[in-house]
Every structure is written in C-alpha cells, then in structure tokens.
Tab-separated table of C-alpha atoms in Angstrom:
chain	number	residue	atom	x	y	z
A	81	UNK	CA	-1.587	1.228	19.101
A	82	UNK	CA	-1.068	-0.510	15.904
A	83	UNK	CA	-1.855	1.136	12.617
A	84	UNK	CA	-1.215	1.192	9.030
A	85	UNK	CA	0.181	3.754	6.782
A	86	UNK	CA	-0.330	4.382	3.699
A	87	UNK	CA	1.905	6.206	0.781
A	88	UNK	CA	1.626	8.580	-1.081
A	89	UNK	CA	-2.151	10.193	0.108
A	90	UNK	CA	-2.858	11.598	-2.834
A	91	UNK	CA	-2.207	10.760	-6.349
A	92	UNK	CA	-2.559	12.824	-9.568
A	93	UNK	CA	-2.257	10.547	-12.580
A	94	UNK	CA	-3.124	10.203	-16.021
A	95	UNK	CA	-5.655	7.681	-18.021
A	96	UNK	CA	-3.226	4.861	-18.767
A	97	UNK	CA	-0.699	5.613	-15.984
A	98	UNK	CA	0.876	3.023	-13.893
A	99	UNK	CA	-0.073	3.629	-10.272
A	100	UNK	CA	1.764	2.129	-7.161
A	101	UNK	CA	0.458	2.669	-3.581
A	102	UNK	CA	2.388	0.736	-0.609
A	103	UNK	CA	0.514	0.529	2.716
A	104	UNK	CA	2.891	-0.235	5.949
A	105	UNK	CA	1.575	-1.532	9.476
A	106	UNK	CA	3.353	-0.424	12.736
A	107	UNK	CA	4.264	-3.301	13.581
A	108	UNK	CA	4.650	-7.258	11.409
A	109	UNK	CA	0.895	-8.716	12.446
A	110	UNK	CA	-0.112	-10.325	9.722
A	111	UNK	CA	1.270	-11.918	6.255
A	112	UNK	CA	-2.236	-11.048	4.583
A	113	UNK	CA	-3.824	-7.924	3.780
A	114	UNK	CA	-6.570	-6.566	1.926
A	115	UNK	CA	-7.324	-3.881	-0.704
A	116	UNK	CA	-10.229	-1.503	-1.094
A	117	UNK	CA	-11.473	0.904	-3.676
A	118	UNK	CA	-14.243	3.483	-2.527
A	119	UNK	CA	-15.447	5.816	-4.782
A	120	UNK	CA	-17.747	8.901	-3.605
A	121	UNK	CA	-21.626	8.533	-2.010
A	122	UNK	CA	-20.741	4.609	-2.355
A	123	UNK	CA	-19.826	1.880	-0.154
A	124	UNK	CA	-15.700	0.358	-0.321
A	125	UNK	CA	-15.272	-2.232	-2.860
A	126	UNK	CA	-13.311	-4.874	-1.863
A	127	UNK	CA	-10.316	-5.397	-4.866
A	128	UNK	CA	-7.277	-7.430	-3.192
A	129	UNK	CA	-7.600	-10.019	-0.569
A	130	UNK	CA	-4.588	-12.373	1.079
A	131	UNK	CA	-2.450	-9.517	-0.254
A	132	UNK	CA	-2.017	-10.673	-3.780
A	133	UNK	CA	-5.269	-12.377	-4.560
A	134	UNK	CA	-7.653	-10.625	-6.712
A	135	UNK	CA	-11.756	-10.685	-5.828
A	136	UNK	CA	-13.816	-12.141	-8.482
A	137	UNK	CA	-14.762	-9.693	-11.071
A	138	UNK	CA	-11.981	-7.068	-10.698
A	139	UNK	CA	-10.176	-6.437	-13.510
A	140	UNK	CA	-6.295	-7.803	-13.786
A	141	UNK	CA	-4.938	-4.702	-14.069
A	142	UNK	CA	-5.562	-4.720	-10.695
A	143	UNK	CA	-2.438	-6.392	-8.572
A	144	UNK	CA	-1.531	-6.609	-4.714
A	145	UNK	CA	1.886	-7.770	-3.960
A	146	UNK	CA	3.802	-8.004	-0.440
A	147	UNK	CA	3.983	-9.498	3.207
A	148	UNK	CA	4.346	-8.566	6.958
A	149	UNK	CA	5.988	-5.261	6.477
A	150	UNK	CA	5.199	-3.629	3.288
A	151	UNK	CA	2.524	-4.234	0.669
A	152	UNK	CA	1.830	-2.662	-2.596
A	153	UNK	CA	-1.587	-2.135	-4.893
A	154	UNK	CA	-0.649	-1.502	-8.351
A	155	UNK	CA	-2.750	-0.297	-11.000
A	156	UNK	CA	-1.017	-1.175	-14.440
A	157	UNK	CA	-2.862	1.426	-17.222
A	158	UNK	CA	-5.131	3.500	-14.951
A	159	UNK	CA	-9.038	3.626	-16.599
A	160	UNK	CA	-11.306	6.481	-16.153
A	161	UNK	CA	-13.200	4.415	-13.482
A	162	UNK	CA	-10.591	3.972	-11.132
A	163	UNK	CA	-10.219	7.551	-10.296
A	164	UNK	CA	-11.350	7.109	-6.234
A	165	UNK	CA	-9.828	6.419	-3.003
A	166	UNK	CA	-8.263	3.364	-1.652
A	167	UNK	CA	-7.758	1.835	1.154
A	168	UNK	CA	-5.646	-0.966	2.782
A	169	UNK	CA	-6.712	-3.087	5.654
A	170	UNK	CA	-5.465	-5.662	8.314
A	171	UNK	CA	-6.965	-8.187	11.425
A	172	UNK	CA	-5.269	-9.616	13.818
A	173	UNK	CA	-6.021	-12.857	14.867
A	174	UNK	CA	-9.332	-14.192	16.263
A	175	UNK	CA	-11.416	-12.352	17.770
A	176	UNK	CA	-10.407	-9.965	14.900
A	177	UNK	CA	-9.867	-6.487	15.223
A	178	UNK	CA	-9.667	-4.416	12.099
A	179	UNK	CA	-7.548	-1.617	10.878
A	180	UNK	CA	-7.861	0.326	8.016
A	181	UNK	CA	-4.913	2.628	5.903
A	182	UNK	CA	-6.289	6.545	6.145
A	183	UNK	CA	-6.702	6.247	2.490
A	184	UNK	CA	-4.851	7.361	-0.894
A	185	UNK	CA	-7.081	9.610	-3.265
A	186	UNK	CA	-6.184	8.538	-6.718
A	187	UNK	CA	-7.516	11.614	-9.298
A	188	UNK	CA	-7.187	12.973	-12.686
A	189	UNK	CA	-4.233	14.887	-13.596
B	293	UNK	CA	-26.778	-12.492	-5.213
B	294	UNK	CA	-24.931	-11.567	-1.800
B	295	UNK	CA	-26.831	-8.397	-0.422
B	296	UNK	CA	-26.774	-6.319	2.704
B	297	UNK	CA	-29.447	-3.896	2.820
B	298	UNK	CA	-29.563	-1.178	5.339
B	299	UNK	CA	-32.213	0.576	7.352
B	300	UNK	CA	-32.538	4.572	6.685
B	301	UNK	CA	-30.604	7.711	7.552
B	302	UNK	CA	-31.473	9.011	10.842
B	303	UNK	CA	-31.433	12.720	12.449
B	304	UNK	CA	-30.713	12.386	16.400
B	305	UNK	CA	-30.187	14.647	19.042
B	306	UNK	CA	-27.033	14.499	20.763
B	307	UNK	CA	-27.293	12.195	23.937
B	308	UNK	CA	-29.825	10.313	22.583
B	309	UNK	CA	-29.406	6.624	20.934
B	310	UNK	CA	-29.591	4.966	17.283
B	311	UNK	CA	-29.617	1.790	16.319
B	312	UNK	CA	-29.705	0.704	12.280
B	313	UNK	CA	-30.313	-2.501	10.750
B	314	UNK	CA	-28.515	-4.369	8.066
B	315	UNK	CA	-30.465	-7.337	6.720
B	316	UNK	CA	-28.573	-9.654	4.971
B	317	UNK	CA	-29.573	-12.108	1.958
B	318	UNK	CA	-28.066	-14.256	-1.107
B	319	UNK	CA	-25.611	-16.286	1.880
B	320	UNK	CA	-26.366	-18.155	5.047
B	321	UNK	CA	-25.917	-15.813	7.619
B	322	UNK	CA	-24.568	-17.953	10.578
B	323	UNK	CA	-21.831	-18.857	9.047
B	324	UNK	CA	-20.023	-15.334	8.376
B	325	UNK	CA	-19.186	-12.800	10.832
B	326	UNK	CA	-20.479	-9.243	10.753
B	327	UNK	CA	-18.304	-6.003	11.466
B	328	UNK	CA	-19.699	-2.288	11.514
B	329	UNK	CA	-17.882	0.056	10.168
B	330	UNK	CA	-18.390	4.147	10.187
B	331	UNK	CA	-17.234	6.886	7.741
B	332	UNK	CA	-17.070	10.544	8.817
B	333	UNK	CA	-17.972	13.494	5.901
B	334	UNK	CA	-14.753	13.945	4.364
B	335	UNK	CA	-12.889	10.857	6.475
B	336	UNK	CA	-11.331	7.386	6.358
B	337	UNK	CA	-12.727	4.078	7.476
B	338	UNK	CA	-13.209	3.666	11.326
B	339	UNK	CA	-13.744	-0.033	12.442
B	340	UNK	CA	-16.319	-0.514	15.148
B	341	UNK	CA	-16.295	-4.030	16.151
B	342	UNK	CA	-17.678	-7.509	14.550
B	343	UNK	CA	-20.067	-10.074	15.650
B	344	UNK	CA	-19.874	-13.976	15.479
B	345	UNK	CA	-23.659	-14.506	13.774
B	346	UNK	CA	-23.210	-17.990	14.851
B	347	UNK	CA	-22.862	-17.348	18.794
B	348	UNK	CA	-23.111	-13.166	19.180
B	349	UNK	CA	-19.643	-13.180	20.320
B	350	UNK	CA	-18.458	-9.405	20.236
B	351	UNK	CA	-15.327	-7.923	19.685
B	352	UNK	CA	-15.530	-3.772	20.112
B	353	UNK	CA	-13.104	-1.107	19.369
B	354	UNK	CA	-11.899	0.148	22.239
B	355	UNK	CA	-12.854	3.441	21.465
B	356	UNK	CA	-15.941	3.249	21.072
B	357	UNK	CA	-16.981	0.030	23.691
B	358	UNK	CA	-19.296	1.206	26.781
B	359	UNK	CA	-21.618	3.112	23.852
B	360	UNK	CA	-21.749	-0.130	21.623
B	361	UNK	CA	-24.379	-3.441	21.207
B	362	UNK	CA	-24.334	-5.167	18.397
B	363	UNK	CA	-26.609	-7.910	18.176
B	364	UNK	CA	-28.215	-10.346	15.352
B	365	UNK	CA	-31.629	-12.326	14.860
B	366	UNK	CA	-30.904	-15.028	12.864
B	367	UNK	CA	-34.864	-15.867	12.123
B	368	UNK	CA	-34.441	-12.836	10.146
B	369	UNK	CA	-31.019	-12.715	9.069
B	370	UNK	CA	-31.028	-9.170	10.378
B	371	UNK	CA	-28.097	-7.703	12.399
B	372	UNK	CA	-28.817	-4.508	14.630
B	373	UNK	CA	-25.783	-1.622	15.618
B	374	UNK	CA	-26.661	0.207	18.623
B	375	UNK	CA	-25.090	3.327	19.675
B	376	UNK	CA	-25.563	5.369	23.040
B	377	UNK	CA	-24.916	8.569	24.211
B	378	UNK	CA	-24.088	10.073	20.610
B	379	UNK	CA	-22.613	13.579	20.090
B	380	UNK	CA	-21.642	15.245	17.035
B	381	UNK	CA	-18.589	13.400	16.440
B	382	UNK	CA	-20.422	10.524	15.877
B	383	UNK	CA	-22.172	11.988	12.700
B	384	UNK	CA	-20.947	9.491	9.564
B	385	UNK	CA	-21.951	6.888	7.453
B	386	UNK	CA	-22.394	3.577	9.102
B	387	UNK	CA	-21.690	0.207	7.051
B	388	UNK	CA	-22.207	-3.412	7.688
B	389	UNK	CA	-19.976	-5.538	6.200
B	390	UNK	CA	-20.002	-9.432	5.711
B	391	UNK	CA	-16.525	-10.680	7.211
B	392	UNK	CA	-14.782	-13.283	5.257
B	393	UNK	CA	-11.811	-15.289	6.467
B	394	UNK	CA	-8.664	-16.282	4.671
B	395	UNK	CA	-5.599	-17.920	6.164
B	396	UNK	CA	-6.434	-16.858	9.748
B	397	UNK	CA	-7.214	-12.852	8.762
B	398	UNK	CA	-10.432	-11.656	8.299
B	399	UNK	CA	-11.609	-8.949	5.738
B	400	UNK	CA	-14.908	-7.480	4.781
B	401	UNK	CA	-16.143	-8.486	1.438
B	402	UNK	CA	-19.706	-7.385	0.707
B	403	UNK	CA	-20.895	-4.031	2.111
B	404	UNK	CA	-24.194	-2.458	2.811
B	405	UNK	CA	-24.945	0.464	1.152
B	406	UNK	CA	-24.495	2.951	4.300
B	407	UNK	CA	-26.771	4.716	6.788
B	408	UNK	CA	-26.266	8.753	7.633
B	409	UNK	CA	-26.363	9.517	11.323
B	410	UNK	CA	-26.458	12.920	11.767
B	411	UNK	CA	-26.286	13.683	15.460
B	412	UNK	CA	-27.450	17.704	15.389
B	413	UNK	CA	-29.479	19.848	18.137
C-alpha cells in the first residue's frame, strides 16, 4: 500500500521561527507533490503545488522544495496565522488516486 | 470567483444511506475533475475517489468502493457523493474538491466548505 509520511507530527515554534516539515512516500511515484494548510472548523488550503510552485495568493514565505523521494515545506519567519496543520499529498497517474501525509500540527510555543 | 458550495450536515442512522451535494460555480465544470474527500473528528485527510465531470468516469478508494456512487449533473453543475450502509466510523466531514492537473499529477485546489455526517442510533 503506498503512503506518505510525514516529519516531525507536531511542531512547537515561535512567531518568526523558521519551520521545516519533509513529507516521504513509500515508494518514488511521482516527481510532484502538493502542500496543504488546514486550520480548525475550515476546509485545507491548498499552499504548494508541483512541489515547489507556490498557489496564487500565498505568501513567499511560503516554499516547497524536493522530488521523488523526499520533499520539504518551509516556512521562513512563522506569522501568527500559520499556526495549523499541514498536510502533504500525492496521485499517481491517471485515473488518479490520492494520498494524503497524516498531517504535522504546527502551534505556538 | 471559484466556489464549491455544499449541501447541509446530516444525522443518519447507522445502515442507512447519505448522499451530499457540492455545487460548483466561478469555472466550467466539465473540464475539471472532482474528488471527495472525508475528515474524521480529530483525524487526517481520507481520499474517497474522483470523478471525470466530463464522462463520470470513477476512480474509488478501495476501501471504501461497494458503499460508493459518485455522480454529476452537468445542467446544474452539481456533483452528488453517495454513501451506503454507513456505521459510526463513517462519521466526518465530507469535502469536495475541484481537481487540478499539473505535469501528469493531480491535486485538489478549491474546496467546499465541508458537510458533518454523523452516523448515531
């Protein structure tokens, strides 16, 4: 069964902090990957696409960076809005099938 | 603007069915897929399975297939989730999602706001 990983799950972290979360599939399915933020009683937010390319009207400080076998969302000077949870994601090819990381919390120290 | 706006929560009794709507607006909806995706209280993202709006081609998880329809109406740009036989496990939050393709992967990009399915007897 493939699936992705994601490290660490939980973050404690101060406003202005540099925060690094690396997601991992099972296996080397895909060269893209996507980012989510999902913050509580709303729906996921999609941040990251293509691994590294940033959705219209998320701030830069925002950056994805990887391929195949590791990825990475970085946050570079964490804002009091970006306390949430986030989550990576993968398809395979067509038809796709999704997969989604189990999630790292990101909150206040 | 893109939007994807979902039918109501829903209380059910286990064994019976639900099915939610998610009517989408602001894009042409044939030309995007769909995918379904639930939330548990307290859990991650589950996937469900996606839809082709263009030709209803399904693809279901495998977990979940056998208990699963998803179908679309494209005179009303409205895309239906159907699920059978619930039981408590199946109590979450239940998202649409616009599916957007880049480089031969496939992501969601704008979400519905959610539906609660609360299976309880």
């Amino acid at each position: 069964d493939f699936q992705m990983t994601q490290s660490p799950s939980y973050v404690s972290a101060s406003v202005g902090d540099r925060v690094t979360i690396t997601c991992r599939p099972s296996r080397g399915l895909s060269a893209w990957l996507a980012w989510y933020q999902q913050k509580p009683g709303s729906a996921p937010k999609l941040l990251i696409y293509g691994a590294s390319t940033l959705q219209s009207g998320v701030p830069s400080r925002f950056s994805g960076s990887g391929s195949v076998t590791s990825f990475t969302l970085t946050i570079s000077s964490l804002q009091p809005e970006d306390f949430a949870t986030y989550y990576c994601q993968q398809s395979n090819n067509f038809p796709p099938q999704f997969t989604f990381g189990p999630g790292t919390r990101v909150d206040l120290k | 603007q893109i939007q994807l706006v979902q039918s109501g929560g829903e209380v059910k009794k286990p064994g019976a069915s639900v099915k939610v709507s998610c009517r989408a607006s602001g894009y042409t909806f044939a030309n995007y897929g769909l995918a379904w995706v639930r939330q548990a209280p307290g859990q991650g993202l589950e996937w469900m399975g996606w839809i082709n709006v263009y030709d209803g081609n399904t693809k279901y998880a495998q977990s979940i297939q056998g208990r699963l329809t998803m179908t679309t109406d494209t005179s009303t740009d409205t895309a239906y989730m159907e699920l059978r036989s619930l039981t408590s496990d199946d109590t979450a939050v239940y998202y649409c999602a616009r599916v957007q393709a880049y480089s031969g992967s496939f992501f969601p990009d704008y979400w519905g706001q959610g539906t609660l399915v609360t299976v309880s007897s």
